mmCIF file of C-alpha atoms in Angstrom:
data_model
loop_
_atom_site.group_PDB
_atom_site.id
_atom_site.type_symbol
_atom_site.label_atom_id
_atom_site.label_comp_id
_atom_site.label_asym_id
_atom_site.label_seq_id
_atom_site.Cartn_x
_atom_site.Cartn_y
_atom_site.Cartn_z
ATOM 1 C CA UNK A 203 106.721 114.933 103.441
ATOM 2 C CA UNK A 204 109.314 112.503 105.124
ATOM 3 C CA UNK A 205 110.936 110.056 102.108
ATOM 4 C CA UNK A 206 110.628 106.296 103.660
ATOM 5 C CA UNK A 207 112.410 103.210 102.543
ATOM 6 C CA UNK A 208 110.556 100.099 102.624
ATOM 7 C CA UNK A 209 112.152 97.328 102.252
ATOM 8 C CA UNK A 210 109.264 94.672 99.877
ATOM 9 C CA UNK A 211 106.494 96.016 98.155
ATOM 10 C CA UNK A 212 104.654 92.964 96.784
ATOM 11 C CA UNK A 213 103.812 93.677 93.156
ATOM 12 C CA UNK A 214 106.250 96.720 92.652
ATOM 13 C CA UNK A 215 108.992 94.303 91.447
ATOM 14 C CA UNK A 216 106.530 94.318 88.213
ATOM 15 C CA UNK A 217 107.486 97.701 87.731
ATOM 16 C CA UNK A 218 110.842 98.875 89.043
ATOM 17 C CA UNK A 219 113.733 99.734 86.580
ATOM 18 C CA UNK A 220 117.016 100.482 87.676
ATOM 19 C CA UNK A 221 118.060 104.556 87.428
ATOM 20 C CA UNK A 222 114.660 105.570 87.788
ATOM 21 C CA UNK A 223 112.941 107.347 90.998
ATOM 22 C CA UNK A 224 109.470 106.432 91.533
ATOM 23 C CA UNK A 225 106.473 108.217 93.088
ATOM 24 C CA UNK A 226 103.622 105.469 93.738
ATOM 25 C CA UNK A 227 100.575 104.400 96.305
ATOM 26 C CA UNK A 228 100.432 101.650 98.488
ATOM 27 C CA UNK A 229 98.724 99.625 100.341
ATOM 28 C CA UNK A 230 99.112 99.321 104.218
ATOM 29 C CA UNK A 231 98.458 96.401 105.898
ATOM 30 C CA UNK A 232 99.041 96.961 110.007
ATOM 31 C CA UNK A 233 98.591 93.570 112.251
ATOM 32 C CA UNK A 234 95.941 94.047 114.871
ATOM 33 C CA UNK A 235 96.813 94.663 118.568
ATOM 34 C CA UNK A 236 94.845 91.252 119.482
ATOM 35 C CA UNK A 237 96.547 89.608 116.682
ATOM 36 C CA UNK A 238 100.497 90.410 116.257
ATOM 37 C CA UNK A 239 102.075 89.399 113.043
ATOM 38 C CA UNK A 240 105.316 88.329 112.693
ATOM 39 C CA UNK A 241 105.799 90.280 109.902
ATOM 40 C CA UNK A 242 104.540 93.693 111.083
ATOM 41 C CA UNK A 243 103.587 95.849 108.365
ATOM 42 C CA UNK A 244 102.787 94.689 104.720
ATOM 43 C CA UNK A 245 102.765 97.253 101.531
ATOM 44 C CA UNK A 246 101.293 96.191 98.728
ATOM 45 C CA UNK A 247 101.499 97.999 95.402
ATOM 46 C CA UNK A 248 98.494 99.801 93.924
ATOM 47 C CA UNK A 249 99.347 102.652 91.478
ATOM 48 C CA UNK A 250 102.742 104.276 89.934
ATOM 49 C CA UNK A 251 101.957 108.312 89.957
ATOM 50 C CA UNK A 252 104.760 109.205 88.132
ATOM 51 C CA UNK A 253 108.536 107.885 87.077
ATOM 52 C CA UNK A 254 111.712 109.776 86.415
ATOM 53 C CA UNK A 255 114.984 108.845 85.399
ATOM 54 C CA UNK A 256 117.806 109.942 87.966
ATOM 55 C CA UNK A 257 120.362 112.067 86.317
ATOM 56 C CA UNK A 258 123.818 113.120 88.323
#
């Protein structure tokens, strides 16, 4: 499984503590061919499957 960064997650900002990796689901939201969207894709927050704190 490929590791992504996405940039805004609407909701996760709820969530997210600093020092901490986080496993969760999202939300995909793709525009439709017929319809572009400026934004492209949109990820929304749904559930946090699990949290751990990032030790060196």
């Amino acid at each position: 499984m490929e590791k992504e960064i996405i940039p805004t997650i609407t909701g996760f900002d709820s969530i997210y503590e600093e020092g901490y990796e986080y496993l969760i689901t999202v939300k995909i939201s793709r525009p439709k061919k017929t319809i572009p969207d400026l934004y492209g894709d949109r990820y929304e927050y749904v559930s946090l499957v699990s949290k751990k704190k990032i030790t060196n």
